Coordinates of C-alpha atoms in Angstrom, one line a residue:
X978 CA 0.0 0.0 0.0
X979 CA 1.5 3.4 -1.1
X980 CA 0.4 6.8 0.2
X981 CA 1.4 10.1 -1.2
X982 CA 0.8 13.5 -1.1
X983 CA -0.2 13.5 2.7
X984 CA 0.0 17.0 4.6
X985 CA 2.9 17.1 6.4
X986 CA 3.3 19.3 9.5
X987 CA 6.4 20.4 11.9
X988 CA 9.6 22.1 11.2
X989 CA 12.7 20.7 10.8
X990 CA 16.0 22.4 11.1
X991 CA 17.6 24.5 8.5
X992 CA 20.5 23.2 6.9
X993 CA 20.5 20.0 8.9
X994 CA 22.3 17.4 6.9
X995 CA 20.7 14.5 5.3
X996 CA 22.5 12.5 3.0
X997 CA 25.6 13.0 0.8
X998 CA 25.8 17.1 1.2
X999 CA 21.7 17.0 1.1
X1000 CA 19.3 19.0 3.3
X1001 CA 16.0 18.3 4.5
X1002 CA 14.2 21.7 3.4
X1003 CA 12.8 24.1 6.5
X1004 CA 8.8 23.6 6.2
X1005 CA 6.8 25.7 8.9
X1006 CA 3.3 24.6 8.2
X1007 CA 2.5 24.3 12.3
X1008 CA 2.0 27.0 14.5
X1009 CA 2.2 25.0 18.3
X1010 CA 5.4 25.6 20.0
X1011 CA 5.3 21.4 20.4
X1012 CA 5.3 20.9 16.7
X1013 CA 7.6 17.7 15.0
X1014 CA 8.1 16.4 12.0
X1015 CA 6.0 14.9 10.0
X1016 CA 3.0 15.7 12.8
X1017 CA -0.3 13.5 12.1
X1018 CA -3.3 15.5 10.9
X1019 CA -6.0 13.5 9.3
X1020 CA -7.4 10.0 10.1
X1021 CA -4.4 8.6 9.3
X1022 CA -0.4 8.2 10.2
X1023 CA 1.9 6.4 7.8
X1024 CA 5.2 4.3 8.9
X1025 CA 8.3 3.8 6.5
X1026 CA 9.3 0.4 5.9
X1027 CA 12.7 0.0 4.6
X1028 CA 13.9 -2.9 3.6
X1029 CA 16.5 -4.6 1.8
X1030 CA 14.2 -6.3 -1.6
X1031 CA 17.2 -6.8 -3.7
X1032 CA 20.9 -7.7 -2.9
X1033 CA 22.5 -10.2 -0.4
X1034 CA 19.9 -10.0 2.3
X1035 CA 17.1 -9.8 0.1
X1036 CA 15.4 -13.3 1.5
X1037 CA 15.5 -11.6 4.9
X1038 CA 14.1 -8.2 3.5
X1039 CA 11.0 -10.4 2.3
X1040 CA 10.4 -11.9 5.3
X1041 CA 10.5 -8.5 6.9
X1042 CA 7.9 -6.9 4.8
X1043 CA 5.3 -9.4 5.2
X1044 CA 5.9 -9.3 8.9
X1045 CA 5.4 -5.3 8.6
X1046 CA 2.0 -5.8 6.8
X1047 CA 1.2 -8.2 9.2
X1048 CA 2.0 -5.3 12.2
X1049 CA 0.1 -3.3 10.3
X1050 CA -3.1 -5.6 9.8
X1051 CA -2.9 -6.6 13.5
X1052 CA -2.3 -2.9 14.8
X1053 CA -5.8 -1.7 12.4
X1054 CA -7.7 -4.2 14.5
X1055 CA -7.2 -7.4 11.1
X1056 CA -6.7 -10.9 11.6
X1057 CA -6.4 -12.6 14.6
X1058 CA -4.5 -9.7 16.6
X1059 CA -1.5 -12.1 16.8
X1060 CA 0.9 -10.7 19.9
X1061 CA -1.2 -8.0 20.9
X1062 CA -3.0 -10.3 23.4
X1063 CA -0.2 -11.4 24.6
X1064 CA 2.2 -8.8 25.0
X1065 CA 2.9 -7.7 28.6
X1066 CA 1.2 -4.2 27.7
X1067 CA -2.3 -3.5 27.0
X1068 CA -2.4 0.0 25.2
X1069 CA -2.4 -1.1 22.1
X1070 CA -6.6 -2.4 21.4
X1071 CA -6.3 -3.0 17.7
X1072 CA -7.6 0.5 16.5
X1073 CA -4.8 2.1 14.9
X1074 CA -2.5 4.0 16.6
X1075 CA -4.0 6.8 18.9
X1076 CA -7.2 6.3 16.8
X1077 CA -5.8 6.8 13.2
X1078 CA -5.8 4.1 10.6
X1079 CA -1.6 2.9 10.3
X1080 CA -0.9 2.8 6.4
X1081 CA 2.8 2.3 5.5
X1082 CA 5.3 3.0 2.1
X1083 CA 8.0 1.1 1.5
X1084 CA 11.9 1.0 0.1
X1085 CA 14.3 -0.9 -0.9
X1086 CA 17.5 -0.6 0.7
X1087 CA 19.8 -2.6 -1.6
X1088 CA 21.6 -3.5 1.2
X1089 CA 23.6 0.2 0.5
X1090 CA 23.8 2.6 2.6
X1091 CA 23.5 5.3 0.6
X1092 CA 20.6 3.9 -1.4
X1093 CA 19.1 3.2 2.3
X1094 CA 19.5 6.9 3.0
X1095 CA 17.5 7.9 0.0
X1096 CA 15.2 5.6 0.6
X1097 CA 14.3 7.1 4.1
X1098 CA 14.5 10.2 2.8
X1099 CA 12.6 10.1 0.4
X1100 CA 9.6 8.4 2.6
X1101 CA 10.5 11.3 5.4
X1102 CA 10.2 14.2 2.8
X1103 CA 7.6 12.8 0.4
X1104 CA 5.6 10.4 2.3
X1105 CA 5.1 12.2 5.4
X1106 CA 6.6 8.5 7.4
X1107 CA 6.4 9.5 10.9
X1108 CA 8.6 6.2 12.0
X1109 CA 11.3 4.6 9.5
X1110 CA 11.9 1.0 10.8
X1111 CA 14.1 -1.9 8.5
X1112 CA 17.4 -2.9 7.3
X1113 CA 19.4 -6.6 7.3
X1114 CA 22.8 -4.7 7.8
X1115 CA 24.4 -2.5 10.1
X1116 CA 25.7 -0.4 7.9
X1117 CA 22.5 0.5 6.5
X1118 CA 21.2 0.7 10.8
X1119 CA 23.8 3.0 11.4
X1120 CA 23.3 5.8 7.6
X1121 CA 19.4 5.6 7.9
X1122 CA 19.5 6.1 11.9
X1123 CA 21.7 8.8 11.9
X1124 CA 19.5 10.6 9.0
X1125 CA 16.8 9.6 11.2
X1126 CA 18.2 11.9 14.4
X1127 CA 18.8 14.8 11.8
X1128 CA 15.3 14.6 10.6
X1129 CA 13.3 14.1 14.0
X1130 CA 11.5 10.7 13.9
X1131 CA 12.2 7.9 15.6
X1132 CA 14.1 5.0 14.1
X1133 CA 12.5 1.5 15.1
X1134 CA 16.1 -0.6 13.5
X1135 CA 15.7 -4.1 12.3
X1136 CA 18.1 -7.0 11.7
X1137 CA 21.1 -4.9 12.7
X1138 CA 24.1 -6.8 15.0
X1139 CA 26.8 -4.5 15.5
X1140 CA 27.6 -3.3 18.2
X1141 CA 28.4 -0.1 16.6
X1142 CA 24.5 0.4 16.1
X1143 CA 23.9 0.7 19.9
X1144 CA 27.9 1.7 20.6
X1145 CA 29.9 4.5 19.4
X1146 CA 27.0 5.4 16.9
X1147 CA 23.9 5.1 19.1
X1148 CA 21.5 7.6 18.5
X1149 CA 18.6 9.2 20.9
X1150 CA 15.9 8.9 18.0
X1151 CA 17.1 5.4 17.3
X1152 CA 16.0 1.7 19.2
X1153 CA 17.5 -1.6 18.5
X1154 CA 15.3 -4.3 19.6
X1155 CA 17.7 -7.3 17.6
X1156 CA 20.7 -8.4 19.9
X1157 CA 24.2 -7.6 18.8
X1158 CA 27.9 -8.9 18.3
X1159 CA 29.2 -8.7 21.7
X1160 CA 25.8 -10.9 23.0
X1161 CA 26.3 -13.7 20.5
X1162 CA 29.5 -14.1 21.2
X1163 CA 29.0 -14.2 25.6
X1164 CA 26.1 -16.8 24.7
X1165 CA 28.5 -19.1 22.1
X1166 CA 31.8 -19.1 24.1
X1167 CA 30.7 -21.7 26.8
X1168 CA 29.1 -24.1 24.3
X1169 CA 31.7 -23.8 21.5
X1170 CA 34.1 -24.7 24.9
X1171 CA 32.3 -27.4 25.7
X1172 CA 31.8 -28.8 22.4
X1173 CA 35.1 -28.4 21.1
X1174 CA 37.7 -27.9 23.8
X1175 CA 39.8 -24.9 25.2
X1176 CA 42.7 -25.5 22.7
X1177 CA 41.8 -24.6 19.4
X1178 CA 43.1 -22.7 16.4
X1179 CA 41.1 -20.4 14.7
X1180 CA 41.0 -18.6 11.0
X1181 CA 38.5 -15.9 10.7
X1182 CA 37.0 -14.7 7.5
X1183 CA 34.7 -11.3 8.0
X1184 CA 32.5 -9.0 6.3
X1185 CA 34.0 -6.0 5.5
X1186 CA 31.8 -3.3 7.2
X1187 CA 30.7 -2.5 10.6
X1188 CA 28.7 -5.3 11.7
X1189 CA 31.6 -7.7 10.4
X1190 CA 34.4 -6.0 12.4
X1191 CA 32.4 -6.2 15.5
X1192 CA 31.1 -9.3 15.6
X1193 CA 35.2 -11.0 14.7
X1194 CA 36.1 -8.7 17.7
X1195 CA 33.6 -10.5 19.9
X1196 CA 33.7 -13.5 19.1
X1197 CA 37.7 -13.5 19.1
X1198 CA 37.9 -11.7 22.4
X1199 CA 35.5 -14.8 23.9
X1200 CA 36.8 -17.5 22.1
X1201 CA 40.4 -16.6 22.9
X1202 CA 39.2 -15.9 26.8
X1203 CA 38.6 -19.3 26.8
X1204 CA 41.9 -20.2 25.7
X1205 CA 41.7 -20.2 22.0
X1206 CA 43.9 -18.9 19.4
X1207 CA 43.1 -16.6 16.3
X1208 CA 45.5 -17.7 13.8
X1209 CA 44.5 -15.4 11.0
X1210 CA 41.8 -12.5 10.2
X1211 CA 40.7 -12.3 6.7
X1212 CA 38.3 -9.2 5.5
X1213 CA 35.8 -9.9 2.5
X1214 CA 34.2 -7.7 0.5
X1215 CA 30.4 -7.6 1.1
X1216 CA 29.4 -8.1 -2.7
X1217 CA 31.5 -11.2 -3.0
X1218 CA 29.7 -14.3 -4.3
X1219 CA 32.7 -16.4 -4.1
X1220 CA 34.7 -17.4 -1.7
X1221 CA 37.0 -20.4 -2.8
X1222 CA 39.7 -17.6 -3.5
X1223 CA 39.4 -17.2 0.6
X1224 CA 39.1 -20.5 1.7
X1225 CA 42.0 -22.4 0.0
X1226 CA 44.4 -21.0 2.8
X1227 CA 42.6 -21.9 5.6
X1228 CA 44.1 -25.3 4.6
X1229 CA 47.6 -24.5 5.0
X1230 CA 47.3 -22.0 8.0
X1231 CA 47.2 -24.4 11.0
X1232 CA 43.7 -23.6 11.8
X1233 CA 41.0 -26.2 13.1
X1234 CA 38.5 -23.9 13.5
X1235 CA 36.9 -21.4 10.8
X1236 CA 34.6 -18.7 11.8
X1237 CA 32.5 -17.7 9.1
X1238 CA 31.8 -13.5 10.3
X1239 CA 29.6 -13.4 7.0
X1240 CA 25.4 -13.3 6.9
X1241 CA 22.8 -13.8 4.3
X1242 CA 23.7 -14.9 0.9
X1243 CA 27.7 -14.6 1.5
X1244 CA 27.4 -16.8 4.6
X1245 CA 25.5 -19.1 2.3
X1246 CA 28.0 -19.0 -0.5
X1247 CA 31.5 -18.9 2.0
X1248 CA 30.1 -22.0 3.9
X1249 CA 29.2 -23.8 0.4
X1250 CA 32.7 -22.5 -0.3
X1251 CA 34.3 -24.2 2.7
X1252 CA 32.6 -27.5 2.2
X1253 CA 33.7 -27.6 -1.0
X1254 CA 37.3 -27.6 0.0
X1255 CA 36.5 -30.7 2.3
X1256 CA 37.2 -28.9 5.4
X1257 CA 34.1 -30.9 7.7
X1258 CA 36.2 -34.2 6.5
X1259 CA 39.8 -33.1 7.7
X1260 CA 41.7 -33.5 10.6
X1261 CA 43.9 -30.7 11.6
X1262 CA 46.3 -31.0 15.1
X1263 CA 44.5 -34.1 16.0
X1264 CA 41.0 -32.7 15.9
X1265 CA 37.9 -32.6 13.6
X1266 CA 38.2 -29.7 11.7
X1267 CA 34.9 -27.9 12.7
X1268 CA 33.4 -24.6 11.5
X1269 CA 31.1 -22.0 13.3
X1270 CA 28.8 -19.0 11.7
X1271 CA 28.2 -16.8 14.6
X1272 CA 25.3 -15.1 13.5
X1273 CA 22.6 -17.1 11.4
X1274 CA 19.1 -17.6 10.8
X1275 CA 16.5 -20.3 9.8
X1276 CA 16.7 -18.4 6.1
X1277 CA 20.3 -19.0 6.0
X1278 CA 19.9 -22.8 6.7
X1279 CA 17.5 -23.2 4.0
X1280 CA 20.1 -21.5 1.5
X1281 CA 22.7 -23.5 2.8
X1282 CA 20.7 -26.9 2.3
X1283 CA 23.1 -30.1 3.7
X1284 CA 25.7 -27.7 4.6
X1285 CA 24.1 -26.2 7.7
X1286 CA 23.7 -29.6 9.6
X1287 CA 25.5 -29.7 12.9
X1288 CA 27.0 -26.0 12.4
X1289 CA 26.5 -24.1 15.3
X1290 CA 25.9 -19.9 16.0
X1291 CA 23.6 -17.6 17.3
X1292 CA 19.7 -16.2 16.6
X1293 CA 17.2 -13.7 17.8
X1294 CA 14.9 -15.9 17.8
X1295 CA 13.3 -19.1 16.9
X1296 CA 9.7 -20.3 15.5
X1297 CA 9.8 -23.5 17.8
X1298 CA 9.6 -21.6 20.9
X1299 CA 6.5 -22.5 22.9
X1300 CA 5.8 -19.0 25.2
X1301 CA 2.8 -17.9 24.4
X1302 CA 3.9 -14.8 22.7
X1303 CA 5.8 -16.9 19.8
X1304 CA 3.6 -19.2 19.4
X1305 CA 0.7 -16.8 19.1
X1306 CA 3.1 -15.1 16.2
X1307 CA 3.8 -18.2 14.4
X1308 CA 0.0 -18.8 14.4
X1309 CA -0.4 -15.4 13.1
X1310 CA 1.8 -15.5 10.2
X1311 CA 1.5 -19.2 9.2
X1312 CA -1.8 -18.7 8.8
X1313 CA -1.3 -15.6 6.6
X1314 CA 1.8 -16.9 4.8
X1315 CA 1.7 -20.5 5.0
X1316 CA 5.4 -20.9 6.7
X1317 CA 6.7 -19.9 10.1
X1318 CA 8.8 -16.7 10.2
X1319 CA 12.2 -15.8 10.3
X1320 CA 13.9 -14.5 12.7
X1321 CA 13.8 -11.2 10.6
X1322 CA 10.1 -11.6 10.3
X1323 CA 10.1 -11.6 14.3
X1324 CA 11.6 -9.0 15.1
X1325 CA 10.7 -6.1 12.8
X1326 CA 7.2 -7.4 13.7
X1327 CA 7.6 -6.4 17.3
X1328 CA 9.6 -3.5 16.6
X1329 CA 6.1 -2.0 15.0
X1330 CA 4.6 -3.2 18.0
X1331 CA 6.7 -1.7 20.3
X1332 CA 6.3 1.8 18.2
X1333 CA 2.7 2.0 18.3
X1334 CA 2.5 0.5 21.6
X1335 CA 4.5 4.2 22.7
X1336 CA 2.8 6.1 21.6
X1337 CA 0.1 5.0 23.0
X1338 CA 1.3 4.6 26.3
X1339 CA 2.8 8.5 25.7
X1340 CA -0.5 9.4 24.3
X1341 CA 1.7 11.5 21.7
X1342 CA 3.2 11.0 18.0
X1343 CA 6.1 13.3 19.5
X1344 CA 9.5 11.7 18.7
X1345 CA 10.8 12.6 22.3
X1346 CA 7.6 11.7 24.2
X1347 CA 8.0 8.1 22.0
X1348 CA 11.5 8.1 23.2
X1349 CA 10.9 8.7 26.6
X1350 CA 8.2 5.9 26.4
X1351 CA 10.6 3.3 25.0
X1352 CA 13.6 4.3 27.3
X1353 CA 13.7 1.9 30.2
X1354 CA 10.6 0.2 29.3
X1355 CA 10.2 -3.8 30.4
X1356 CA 8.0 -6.1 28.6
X1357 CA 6.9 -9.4 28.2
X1358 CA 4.8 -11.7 25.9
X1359 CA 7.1 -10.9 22.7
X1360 CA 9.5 -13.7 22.6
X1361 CA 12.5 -14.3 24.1
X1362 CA 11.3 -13.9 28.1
X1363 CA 11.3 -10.7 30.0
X1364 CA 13.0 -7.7 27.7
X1365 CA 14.1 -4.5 29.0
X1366 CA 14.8 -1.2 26.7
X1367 CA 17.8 0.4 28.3
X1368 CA 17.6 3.8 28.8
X1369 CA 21.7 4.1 28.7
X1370 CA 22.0 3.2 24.8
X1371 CA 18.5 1.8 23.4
X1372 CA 19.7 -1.5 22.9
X1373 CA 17.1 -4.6 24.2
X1374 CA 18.0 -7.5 26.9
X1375 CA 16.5 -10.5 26.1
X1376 CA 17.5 -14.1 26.5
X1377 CA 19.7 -15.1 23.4
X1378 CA 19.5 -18.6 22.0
X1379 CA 22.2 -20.6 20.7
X1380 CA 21.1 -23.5 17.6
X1381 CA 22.7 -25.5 15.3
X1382 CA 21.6 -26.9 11.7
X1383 CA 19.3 -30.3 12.5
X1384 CA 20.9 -33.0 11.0
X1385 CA 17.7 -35.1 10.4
X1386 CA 15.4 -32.0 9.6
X1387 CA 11.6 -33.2 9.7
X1388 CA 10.9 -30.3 6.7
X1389 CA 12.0 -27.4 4.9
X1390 CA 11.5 -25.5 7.8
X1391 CA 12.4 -27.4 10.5
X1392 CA 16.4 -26.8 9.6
X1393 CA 17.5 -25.4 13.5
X1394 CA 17.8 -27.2 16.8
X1395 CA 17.9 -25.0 19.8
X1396 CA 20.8 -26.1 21.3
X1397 CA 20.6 -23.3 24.5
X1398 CA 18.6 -20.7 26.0
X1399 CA 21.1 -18.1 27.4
X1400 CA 19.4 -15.7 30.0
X1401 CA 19.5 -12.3 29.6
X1402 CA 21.6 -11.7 32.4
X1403 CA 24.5 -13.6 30.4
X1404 CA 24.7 -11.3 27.8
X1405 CA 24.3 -7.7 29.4
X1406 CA 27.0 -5.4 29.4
X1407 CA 27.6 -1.9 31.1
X1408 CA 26.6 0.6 28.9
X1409 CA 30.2 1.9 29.1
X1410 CA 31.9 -1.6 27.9
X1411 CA 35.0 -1.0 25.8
X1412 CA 33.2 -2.2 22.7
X1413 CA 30.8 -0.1 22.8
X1414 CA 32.7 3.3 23.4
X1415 CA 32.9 6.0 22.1
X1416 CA 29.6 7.3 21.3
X1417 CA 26.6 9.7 23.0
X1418 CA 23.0 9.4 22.8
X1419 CA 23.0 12.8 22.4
X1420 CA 19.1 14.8 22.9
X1421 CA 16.0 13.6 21.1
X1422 CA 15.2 15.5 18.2
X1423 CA 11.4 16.1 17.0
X1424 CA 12.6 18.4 14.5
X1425 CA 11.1 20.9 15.4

């Protein structure tokens, strides 16, 4: 559904940068001294999803947008209300958002930052979106929720793992409900350790951009507390689509580990890569040669077919789970879709949720009263056990689960095993943890 020409009201301020050398233009079309951007008038409010429809995480950006629409139906009082009956908070009562009818525009990130940029923009400017929500990468989090601060709406991000996006680049406008680098790697170290020893040799190949950098530092700096050794760091270019190039010296390194620090359709194509080679059939310093993907998702297991069984990393979250708040969502959405979400599906799902749900609670389309909403909020009933939004850097703490590829799958769907549920308290951090310095909130802007 695609709305245009809607009456946009608030200032924004002049000359603020957004983009490459672009500027939002100065519109004064309000008069109250508590005007914002993009201020609802009519009957109706519209959200920007932006997602990535072409490109390497284009099978998560898919799954994301039909999770939107199903927000969106759910939230307009449609289907069978899916989490809103179970979610800890009972604002929301399936009648909009503060009475007005949700309708939505989309984008297509490319899985490009500047594209993603544009994209917002363009939905900001043009579309009148009063909350820009999306992305499969963090580099995309980090451009669209910094254009997000300078244009004064809130930034709801989606599959974003960095830790950048809630560290040195965390912004007041912007949430992160997905967990991040640093928490995949405190909920793998004691299983990798107890499935594979304390003495191990590991060869690293990572995404070149933000969330790659991150995530190898984690999962180094956890592996190697644990008495591991990182043998070698490789850096690979995000548009890559083959990997052999990478993997033949793995072979000769020493290593009898390789992390895979890649996602979507390069994690697909490195670990095809890597099997290739015969590294799951070698012995290397007297051990099974083994290989781990920090950071994958049911999606990523389908792409990967065979290859995927008995590999072990990190999710968000999984369809299996039985609370009541996933299983009412997997209802929801296989009923509507006819397969059970992805983890991507999940969450951008309940970030729309968690939107509308502020502003109800705030009683107020304000950015900073939204803000103020989220910040320190605790919820329940969404998945993944009691969740807090902390205040300090707007990053979620949730229980994060740790799965490996089935290796007698029972359908195309049924591709991850939950191998453990690590509490919340496991993976939390002080908000001033080396990893993630280096970076202020800074003030909510409404841009006005």
């Amino acid at each position: 559904m695609s709305k245009t020409n809607l009456t946009r009201r608030g200032v924004l301020k002049s000359g603020a940068g957004i983009g490459a050398g672009v500027a939002l233009p100065t519109i004064f079309t309000a008069s109250s001294a508590g005007a914002f951007t993009n201020e609802p008038t009519g009957s109706s409010v519209t959200l920007g999803f932006n997602v990535p429809q072409t490109g390497p995480y284009a099978d998560e950006g898919a799954d994301e947008l039909r999770a939107y629409e199903l927000a969106v139906e759910h939230l307009n009082g449609g289907g069978d209300g899916g989490m809103l009956s179970t979610f800890s908070s009972k604002a929301l009562q399936g009648n909009g958002i503060l009475g007005k009818k949700v309708e939505y525009v989309t984008g297509d990130t490319q899985t490009k930052s500047d594209a993603a940029r544009a994209s917002a923009k363009s939905m900001i400017e043009k579309d009148g979106a009063i909350m820009i929500t999306g992305g499969s990468s963090s580099g995309v989090a980090v451009a669209v929720q910094g254009l997000c601060q300078e244009a004064g709406v809130i930034f709801m991000a989606g599959l974003t793992h960095s830790n950048d996006t809630t560290g040195k680049d965390k912004k007041a406008n912007g949430f992160r409900h997905f967990f991040n680098a640093y928490m995949s790697a405190a909920a793998l170290a004691p299983v990798l350790k107890n499935l594979y020893g304390d003495d191990r040799k590991a060869y690293h190949l990572t995404a070149d951009y933000t969330w790659g950098w991150t995530q190898q530092e984690s999962i180094a700096a956890a592996t190697e507390a644990m008495g591991w050794e990182t043998v070698n760091n490789v850096l690979t270019p995000l548009a890559q689509t083959d990997f052999s190039s990478y993997i033949a010296p793995v072979l000769d390194s020493g290593a009898d580990v390789l992390v895979l620090n890649h996602y979507g359709g390069n994690m697909v194509n490195s670990l095809t890569n890597a099997v290739q080679f015969g590294l799951r059939n070698k012995q290397v310093n007297g051990k099974n040669f083994e290989i781990v993907v920090p950071l994958f998702s049911r999606l990523m297991a389908r792409g990967a077919g065979e290859n995927i069984k008995g590999i072990v990393g990190s999710t968000n979250w999984h369809w299996s789970l039985q609370d009541e708040g996933s299983k009412a969502f997997v209802k929801s959405f296989g009923t509507k879709y006819g397969f059970p979400p992805s983890q991507a599906a999940h969450t951008c799902y309940v970030q729309t949720l968690l939107y509308a749900d502020a502003v109800e609670r705030a009683k107020s389309f304000n950015p900073c009263d939204v803000a103020a909403a989220l910040e320190g909020f605790e919820f329940d009933g969404m998945g993944n056990g009691k969740t807090l939004y902390r205040a300090d850097d707007h990053q979620c703490f949730k229980d994060v689960l740790v799965v490996k590829g089935k290796e007698n799958p029972t359908s195309e769907f049924d591709l991850l095993e939950v191998v453990e549920v690590t509490p919340a308290a496991q993976v939390t951090y002080p908000a001033d943890h080396p990893m993630f310095a280096g970076g202020q909130l800074g003030s909510c802007n409404p841009g006005a």
